[in-house]
CSV table of N, CA and C in Angstrom, one decimal:
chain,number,residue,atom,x,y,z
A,4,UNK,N,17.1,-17.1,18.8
A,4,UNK,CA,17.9,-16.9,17.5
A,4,UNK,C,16.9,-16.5,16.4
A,5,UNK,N,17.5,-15.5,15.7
A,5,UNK,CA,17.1,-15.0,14.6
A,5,UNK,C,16.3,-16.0,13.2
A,6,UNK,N,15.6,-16.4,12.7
A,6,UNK,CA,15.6,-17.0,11.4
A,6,UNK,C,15.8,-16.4,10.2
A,7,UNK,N,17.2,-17.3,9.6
A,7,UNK,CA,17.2,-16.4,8.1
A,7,UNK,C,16.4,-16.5,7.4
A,8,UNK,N,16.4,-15.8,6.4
A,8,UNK,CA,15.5,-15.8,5.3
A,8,UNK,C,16.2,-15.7,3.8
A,9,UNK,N,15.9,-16.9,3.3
A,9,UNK,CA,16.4,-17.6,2.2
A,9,UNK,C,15.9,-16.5,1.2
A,10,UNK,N,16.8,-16.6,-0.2
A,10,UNK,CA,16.6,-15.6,-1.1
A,10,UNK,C,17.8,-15.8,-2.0
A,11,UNK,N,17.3,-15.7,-3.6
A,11,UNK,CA,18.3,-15.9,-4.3
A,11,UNK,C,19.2,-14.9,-4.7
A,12,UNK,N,19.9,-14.9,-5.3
A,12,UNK,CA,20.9,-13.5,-5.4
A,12,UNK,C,20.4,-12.2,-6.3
A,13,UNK,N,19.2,-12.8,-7.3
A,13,UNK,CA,18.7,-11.9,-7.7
A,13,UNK,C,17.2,-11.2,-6.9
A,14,UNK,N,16.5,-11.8,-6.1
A,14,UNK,CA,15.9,-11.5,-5.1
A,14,UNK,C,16.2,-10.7,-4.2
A,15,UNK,N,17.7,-10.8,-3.4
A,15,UNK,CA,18.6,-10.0,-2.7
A,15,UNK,C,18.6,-8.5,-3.7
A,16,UNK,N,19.4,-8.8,-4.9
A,16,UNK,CA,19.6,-7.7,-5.5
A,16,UNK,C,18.6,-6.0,-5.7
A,17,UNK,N,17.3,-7.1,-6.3
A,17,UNK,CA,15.8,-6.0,-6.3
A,17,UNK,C,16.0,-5.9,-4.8
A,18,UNK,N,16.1,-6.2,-3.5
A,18,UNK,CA,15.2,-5.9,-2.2
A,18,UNK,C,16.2,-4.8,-1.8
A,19,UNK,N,17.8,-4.9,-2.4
A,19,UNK,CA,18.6,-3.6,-2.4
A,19,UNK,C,18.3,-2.3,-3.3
A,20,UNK,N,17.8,-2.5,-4.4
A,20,UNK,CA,17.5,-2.0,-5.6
A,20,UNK,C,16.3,-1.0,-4.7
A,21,UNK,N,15.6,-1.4,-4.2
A,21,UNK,CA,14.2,-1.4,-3.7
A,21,UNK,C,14.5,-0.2,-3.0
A,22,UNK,N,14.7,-1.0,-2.1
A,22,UNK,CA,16.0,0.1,-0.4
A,22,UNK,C,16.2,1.4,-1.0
A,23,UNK,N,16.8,1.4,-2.3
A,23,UNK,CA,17.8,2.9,-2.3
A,23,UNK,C,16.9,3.2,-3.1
A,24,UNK,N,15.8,3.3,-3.7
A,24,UNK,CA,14.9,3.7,-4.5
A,24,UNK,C,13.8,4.5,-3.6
A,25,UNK,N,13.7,3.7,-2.4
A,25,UNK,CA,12.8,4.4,-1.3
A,25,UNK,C,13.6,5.2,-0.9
A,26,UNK,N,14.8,5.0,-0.4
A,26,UNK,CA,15.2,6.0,0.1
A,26,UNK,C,15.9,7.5,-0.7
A,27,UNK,N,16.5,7.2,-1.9
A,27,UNK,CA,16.9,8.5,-2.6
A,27,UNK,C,15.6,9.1,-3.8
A,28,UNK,N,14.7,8.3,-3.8
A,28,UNK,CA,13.9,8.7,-4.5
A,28,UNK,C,12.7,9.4,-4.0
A,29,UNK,N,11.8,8.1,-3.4
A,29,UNK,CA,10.8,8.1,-2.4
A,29,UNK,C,10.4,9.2,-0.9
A,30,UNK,N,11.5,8.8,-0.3
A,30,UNK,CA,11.7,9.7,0.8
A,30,UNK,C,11.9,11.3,0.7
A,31,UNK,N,12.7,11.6,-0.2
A,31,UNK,CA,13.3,12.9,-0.5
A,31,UNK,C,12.1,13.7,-0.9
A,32,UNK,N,11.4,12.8,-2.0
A,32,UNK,CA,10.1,13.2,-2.6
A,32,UNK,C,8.9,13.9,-1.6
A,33,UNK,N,9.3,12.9,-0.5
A,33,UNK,CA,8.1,12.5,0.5
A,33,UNK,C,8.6,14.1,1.3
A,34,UNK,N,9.9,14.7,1.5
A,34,UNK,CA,10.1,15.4,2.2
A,34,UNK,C,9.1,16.7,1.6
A,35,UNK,N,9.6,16.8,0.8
A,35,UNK,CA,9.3,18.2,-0.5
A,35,UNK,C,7.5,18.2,-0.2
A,36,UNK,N,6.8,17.0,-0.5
A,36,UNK,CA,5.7,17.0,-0.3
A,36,UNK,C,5.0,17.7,0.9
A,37,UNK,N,6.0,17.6,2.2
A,37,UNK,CA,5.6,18.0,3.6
A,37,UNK,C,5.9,19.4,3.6
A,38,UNK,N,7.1,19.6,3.2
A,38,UNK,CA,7.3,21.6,2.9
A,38,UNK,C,6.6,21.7,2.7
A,39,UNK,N,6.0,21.6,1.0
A,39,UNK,CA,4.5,22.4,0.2
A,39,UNK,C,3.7,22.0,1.5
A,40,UNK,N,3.1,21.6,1.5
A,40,UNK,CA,1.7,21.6,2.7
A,40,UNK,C,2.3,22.6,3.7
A,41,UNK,N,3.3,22.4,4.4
A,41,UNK,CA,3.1,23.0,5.7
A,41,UNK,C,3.1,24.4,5.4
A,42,UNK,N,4.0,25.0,4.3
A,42,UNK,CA,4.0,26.7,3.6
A,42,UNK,C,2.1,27.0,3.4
A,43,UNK,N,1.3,26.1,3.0
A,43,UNK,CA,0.2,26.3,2.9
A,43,UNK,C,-0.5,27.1,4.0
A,44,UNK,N,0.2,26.7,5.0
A,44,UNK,CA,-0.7,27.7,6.3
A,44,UNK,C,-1.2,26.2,7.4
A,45,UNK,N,-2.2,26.5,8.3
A,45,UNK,CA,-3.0,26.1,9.3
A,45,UNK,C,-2.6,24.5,8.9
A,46,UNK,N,-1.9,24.1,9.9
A,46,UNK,CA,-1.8,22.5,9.8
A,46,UNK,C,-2.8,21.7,10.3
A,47,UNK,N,-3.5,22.3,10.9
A,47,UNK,CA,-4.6,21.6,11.4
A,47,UNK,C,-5.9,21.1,10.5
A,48,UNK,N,-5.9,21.6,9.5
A,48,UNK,CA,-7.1,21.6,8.7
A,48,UNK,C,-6.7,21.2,7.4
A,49,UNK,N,-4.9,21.2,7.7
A,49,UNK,CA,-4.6,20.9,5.8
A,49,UNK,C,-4.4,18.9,5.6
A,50,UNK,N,-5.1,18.9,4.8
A,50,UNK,CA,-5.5,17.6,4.5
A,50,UNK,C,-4.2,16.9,3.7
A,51,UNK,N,-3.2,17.7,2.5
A,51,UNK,CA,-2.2,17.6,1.7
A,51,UNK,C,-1.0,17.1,3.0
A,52,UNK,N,-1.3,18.0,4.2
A,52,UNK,CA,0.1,17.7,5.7
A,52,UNK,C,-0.2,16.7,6.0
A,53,UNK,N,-1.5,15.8,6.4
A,53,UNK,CA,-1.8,15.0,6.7
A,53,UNK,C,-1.4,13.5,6.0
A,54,UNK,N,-1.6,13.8,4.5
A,54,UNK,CA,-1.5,12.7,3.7
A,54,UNK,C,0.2,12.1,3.4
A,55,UNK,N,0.9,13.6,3.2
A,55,UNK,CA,2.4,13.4,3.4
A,55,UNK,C,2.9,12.9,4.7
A,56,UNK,N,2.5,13.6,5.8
A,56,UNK,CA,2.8,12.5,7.1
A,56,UNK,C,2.5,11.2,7.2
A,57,UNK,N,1.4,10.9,6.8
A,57,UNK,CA,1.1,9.6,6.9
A,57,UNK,C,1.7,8.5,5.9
A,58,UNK,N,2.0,9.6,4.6
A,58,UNK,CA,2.9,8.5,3.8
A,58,UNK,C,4.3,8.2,4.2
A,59,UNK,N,4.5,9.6,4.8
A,59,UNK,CA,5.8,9.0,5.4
A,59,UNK,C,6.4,8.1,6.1
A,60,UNK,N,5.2,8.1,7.1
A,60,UNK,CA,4.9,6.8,8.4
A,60,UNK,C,5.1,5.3,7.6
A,61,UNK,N,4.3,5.1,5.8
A,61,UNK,CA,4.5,3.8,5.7
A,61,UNK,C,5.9,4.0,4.8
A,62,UNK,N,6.6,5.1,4.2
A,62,UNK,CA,7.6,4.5,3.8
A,62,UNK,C,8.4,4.4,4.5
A,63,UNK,N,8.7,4.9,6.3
A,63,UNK,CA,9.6,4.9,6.9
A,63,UNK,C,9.6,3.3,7.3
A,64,UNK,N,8.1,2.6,7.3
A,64,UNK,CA,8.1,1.1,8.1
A,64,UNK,C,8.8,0.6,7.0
A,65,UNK,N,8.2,0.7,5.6
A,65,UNK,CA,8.5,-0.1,4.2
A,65,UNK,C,10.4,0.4,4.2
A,66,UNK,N,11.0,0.9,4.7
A,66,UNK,CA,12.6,0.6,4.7
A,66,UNK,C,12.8,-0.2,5.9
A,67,UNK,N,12.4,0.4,6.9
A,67,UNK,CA,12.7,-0.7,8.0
A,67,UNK,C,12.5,-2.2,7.8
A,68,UNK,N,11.2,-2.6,7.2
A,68,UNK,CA,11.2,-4.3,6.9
A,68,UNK,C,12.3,-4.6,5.9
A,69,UNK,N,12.4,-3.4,4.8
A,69,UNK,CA,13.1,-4.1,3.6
A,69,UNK,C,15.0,-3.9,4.6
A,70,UNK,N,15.2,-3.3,4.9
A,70,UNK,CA,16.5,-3.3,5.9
A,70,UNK,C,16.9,-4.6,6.7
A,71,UNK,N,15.6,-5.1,7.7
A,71,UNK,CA,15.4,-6.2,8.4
A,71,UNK,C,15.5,-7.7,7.5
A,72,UNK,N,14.3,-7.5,6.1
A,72,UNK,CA,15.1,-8.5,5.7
A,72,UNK,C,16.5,-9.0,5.3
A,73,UNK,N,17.0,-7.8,4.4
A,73,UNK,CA,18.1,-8.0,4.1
A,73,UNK,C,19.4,-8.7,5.5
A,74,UNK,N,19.0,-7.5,6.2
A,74,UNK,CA,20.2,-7.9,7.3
A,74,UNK,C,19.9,-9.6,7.8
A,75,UNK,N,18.5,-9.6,7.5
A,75,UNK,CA,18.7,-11.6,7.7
A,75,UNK,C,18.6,-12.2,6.7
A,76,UNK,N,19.4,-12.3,5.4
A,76,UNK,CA,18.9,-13.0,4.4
A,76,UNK,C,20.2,-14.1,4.0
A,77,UNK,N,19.9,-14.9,3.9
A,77,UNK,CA,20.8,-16.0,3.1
A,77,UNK,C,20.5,-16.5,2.1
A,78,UNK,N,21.7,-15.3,1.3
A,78,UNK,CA,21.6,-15.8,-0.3
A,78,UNK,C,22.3,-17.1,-0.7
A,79,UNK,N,20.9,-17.4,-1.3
A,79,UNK,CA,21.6,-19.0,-1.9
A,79,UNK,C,21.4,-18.5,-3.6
A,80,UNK,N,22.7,-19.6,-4.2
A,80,UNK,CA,22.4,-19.5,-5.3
A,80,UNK,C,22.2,-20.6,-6.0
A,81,UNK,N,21.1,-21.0,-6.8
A,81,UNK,CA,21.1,-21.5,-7.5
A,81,UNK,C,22.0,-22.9,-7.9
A,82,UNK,N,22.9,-22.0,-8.3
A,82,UNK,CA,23.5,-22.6,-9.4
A,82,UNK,C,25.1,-23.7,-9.1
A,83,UNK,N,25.3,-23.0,-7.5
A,83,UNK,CA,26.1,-23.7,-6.9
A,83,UNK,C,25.5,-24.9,-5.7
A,84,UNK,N,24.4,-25.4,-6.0
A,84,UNK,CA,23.3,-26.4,-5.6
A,84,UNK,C,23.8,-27.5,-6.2
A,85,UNK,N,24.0,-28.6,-6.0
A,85,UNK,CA,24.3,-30.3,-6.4
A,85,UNK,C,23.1,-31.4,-5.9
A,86,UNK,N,22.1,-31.5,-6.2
A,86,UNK,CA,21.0,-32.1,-5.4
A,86,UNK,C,20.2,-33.3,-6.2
A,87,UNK,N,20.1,-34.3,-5.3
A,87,UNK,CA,18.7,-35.2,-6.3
A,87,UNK,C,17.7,-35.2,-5.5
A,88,UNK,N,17.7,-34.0,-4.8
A,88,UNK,CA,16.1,-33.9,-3.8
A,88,UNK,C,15.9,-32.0,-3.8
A,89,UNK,N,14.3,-32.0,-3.8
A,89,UNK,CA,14.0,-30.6,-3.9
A,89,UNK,C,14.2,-29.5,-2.6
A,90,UNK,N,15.4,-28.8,-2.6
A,90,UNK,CA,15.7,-27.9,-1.9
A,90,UNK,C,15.1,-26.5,-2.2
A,91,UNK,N,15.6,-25.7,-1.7
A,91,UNK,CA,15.4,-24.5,-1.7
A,91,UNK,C,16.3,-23.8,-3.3
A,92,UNK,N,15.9,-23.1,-4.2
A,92,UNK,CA,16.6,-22.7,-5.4
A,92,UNK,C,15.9,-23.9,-6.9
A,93,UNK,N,15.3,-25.0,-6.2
A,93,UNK,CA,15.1,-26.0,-7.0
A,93,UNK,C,14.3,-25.3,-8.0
A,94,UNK,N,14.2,-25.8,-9.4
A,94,UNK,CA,13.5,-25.7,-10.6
A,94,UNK,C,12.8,-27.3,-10.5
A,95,UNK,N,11.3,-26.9,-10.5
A,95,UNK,CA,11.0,-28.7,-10.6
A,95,UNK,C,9.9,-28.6,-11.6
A,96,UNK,N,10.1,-29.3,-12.3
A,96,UNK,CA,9.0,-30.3,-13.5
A,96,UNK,C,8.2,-31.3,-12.7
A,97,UNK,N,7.0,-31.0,-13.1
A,97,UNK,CA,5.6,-31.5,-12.2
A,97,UNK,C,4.5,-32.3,-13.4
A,98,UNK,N,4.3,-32.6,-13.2
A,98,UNK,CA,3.0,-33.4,-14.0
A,98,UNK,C,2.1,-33.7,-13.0
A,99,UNK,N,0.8,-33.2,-13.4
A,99,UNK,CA,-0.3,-33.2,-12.6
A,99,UNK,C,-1.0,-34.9,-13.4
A,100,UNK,N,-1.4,-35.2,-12.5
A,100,UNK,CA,-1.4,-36.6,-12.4
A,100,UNK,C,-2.8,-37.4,-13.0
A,101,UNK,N,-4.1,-35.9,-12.7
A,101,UNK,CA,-5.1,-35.8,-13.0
A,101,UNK,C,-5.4,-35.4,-14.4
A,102,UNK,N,-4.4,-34.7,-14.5
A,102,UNK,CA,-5.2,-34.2,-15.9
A,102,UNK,C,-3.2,-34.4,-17.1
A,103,UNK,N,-2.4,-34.6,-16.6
A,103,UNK,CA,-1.4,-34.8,-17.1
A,103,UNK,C,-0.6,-33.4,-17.8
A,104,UNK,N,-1.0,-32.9,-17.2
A,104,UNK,CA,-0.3,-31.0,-17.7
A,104,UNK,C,0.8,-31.3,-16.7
A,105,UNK,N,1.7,-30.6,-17.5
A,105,UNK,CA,2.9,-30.4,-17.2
A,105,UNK,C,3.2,-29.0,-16.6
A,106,UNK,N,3.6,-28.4,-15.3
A,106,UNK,CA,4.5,-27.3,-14.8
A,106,UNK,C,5.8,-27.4,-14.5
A,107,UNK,N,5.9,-26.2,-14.4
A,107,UNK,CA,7.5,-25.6,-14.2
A,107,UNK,C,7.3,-24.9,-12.9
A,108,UNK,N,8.1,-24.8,-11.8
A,108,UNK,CA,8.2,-23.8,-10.1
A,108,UNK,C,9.9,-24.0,-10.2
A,109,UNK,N,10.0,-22.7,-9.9
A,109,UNK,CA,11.6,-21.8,-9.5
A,109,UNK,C,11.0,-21.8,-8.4
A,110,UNK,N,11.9,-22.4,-7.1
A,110,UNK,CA,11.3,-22.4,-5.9
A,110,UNK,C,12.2,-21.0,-5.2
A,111,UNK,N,12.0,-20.2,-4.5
A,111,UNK,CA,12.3,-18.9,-4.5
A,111,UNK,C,12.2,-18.5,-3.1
A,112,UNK,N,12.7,-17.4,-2.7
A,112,UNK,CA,11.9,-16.8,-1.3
A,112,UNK,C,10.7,-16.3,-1.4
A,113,UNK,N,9.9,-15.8,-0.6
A,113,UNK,CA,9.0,-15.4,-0.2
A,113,UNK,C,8.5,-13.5,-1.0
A,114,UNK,N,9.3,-13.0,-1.2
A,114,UNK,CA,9.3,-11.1,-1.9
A,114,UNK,C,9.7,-11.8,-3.2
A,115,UNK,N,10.3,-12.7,-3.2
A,115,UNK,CA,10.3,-13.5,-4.9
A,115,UNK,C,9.4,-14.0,-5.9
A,116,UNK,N,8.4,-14.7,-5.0
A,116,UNK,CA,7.4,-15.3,-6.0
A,116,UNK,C,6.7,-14.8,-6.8
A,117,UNK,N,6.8,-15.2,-7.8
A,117,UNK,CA,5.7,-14.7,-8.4
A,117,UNK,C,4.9,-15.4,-9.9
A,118,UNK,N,3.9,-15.9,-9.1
A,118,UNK,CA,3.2,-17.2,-9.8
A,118,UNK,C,3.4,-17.2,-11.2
A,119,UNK,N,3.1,-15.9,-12.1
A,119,UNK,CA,3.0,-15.5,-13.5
A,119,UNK,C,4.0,-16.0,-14.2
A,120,UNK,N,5.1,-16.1,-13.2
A,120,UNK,CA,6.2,-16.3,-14.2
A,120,UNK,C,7.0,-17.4,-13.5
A,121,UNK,N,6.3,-18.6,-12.8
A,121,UNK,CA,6.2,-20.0,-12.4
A,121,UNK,C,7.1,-19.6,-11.5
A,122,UNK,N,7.8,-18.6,-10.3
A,122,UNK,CA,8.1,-18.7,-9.3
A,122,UNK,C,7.2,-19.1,-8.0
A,123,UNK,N,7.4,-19.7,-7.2
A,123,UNK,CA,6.9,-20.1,-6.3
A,123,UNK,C,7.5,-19.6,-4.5
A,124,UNK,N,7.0,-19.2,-3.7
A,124,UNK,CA,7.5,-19.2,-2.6
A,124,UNK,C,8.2,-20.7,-1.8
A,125,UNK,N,8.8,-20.4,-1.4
A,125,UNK,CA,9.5,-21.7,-0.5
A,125,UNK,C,8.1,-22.0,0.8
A,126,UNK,N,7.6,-20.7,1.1
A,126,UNK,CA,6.4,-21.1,2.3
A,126,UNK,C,5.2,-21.2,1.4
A,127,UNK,N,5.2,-21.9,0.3
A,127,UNK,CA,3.6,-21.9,-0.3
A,127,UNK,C,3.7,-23.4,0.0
A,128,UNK,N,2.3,-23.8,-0.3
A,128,UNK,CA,2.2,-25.6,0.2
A,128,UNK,C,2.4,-26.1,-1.2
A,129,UNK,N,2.6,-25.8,-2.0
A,129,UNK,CA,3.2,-26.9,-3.2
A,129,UNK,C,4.7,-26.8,-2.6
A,130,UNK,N,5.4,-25.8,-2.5
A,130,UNK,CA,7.1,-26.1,-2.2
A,130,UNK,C,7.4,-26.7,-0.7
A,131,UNK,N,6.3,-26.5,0.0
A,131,UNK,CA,6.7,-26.8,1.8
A,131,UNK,C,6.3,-28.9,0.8
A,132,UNK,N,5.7,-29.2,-0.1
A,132,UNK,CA,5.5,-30.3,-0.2
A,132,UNK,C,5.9,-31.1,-0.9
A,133,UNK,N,7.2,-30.4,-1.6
A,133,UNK,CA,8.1,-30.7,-2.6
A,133,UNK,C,9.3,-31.1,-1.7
A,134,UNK,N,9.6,-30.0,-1.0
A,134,UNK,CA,11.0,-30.2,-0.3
A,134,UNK,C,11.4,-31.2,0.0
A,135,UNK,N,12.4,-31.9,0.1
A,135,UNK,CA,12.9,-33.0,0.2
A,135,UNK,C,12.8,-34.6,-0.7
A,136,UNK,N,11.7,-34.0,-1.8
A,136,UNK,CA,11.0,-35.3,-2.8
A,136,UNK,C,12.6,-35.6,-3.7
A,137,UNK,N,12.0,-36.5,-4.3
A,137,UNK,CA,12.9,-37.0,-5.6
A,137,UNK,C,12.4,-37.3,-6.9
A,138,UNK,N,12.9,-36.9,-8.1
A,138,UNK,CA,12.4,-37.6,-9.0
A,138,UNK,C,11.8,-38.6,-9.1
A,139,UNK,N,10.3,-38.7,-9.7
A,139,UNK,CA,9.9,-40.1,-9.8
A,139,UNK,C,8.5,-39.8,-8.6
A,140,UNK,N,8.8,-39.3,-7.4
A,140,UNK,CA,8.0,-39.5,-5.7
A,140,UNK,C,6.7,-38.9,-6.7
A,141,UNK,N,5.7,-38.9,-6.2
A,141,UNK,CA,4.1,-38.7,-5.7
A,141,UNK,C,3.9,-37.7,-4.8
A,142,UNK,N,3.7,-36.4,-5.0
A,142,UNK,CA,2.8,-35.7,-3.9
A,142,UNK,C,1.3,-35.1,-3.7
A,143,UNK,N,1.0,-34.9,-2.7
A,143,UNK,CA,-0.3,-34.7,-2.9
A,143,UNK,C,-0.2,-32.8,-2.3
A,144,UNK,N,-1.0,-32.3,-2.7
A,144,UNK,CA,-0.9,-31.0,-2.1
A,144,UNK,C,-2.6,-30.8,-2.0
A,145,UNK,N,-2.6,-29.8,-0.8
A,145,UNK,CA,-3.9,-29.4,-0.1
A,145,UNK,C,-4.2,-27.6,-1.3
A,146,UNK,N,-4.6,-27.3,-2.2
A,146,UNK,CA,-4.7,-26.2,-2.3
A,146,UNK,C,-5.8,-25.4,-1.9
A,147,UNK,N,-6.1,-24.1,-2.1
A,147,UNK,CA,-7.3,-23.1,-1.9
A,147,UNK,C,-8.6,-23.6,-2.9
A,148,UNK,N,-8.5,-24.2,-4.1
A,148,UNK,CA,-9.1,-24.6,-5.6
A,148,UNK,C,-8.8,-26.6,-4.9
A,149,UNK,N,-8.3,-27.3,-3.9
A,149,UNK,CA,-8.8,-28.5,-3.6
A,149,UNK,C,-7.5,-29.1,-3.7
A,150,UNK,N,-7.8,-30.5,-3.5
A,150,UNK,CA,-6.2,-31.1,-3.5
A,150,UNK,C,-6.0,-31.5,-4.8
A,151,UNK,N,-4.3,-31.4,-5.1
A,151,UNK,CA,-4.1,-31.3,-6.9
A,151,UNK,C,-3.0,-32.8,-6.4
A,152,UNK,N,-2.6,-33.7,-7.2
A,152,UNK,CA,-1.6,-34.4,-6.9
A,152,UNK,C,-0.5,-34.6,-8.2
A,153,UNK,N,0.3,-34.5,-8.3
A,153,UNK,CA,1.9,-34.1,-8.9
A,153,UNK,C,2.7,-35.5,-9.0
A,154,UNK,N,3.4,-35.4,-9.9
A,154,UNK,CA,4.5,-36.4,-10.0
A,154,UNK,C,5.6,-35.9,-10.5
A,155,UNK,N,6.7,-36.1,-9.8
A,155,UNK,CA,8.0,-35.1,-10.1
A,155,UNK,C,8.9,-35.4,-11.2
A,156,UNK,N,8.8,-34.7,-12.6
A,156,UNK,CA,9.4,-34.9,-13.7
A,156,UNK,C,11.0,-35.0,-13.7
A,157,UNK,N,11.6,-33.6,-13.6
A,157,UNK,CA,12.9,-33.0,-13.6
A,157,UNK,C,13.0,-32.4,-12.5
A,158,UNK,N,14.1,-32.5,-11.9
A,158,UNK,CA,14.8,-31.3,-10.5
A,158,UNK,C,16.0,-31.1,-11.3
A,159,UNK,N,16.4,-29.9,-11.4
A,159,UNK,CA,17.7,-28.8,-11.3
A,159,UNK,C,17.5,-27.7,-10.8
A,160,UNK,N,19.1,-27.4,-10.9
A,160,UNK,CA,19.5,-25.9,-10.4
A,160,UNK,C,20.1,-25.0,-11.4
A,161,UNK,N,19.3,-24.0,-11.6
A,161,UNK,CA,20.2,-23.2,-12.7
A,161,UNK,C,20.0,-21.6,-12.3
């Protein structure tokens, strides 16, 4: 059996967004690129045929994955979440324990995260360490920079 792949509705949205951008934009582009070279003459020696093929190669993979996810994705939203434990979509308030700073994690899919703007992947080790906590619980997390330990402020869904 297949595993889905969680993803919020605006996540879904960009990875469609994405799709048709490679493909009416990107690809067509990519065609025109391969004309000019090949009109150039001697395909063997032309470096411009080579670079267009080859780009082709990854935009053709780069639709196929973004395709693949989609067709396995389960959009969750947010907002229709009811929880006192940290799932998947969760927004959680953290206090570092050590130094008492306060964060914020939109816990997200995976093509979603993006630290800058306090989204988090669902497979990073703060959220695989969060999942299932409650207000109030203690965690510890193993990071790349050492272990950080947390205490969980606020959980919602918005």
């Amino acid at each position: 059996m297949t595993k889905k792949i969680p993803m919020t509705p605006d996540g879904y949205k960009r990875l469609q967004e994405k799709l048709k951008y490679l493909k009416q934009v990107e690809r067509p582009k990519n065609v025109q690129d391969i004309e000019v070279a090949r009109d150039k003459g001697d395909l063997s020696e032309n470096a411009e045929y080579d670079a267009a093929k080859e780009r082709q190669g990854h935009l053709s993979q780069q639709i196929q994955e973004i395709e693949h996810k989609l067709s396995l994705a389960q959009v969750i939203d947010p907002k229709t979440i009811s929880s006192d434990r940290v799932v998947f979509g969760a927004t959680v308030t953290l206090s570092n324990i050590d130094n008492e700073e306060e964060v914020k994690y939109f816990i997200v899919g995976t093509d979603e995260s993006d630290i800058a703007s306090g989204k988090i992947s669902i497979e990073s080790p703060i959220a695989r360490a969060l999942i299932g906590k409650e207000e109030g619980d203690e965690i510890k997390v193993n990071t790349p920079g050492g272990t950080r330990n947390f205490e969980i402020i606020n959980i919602e869904f918005v």
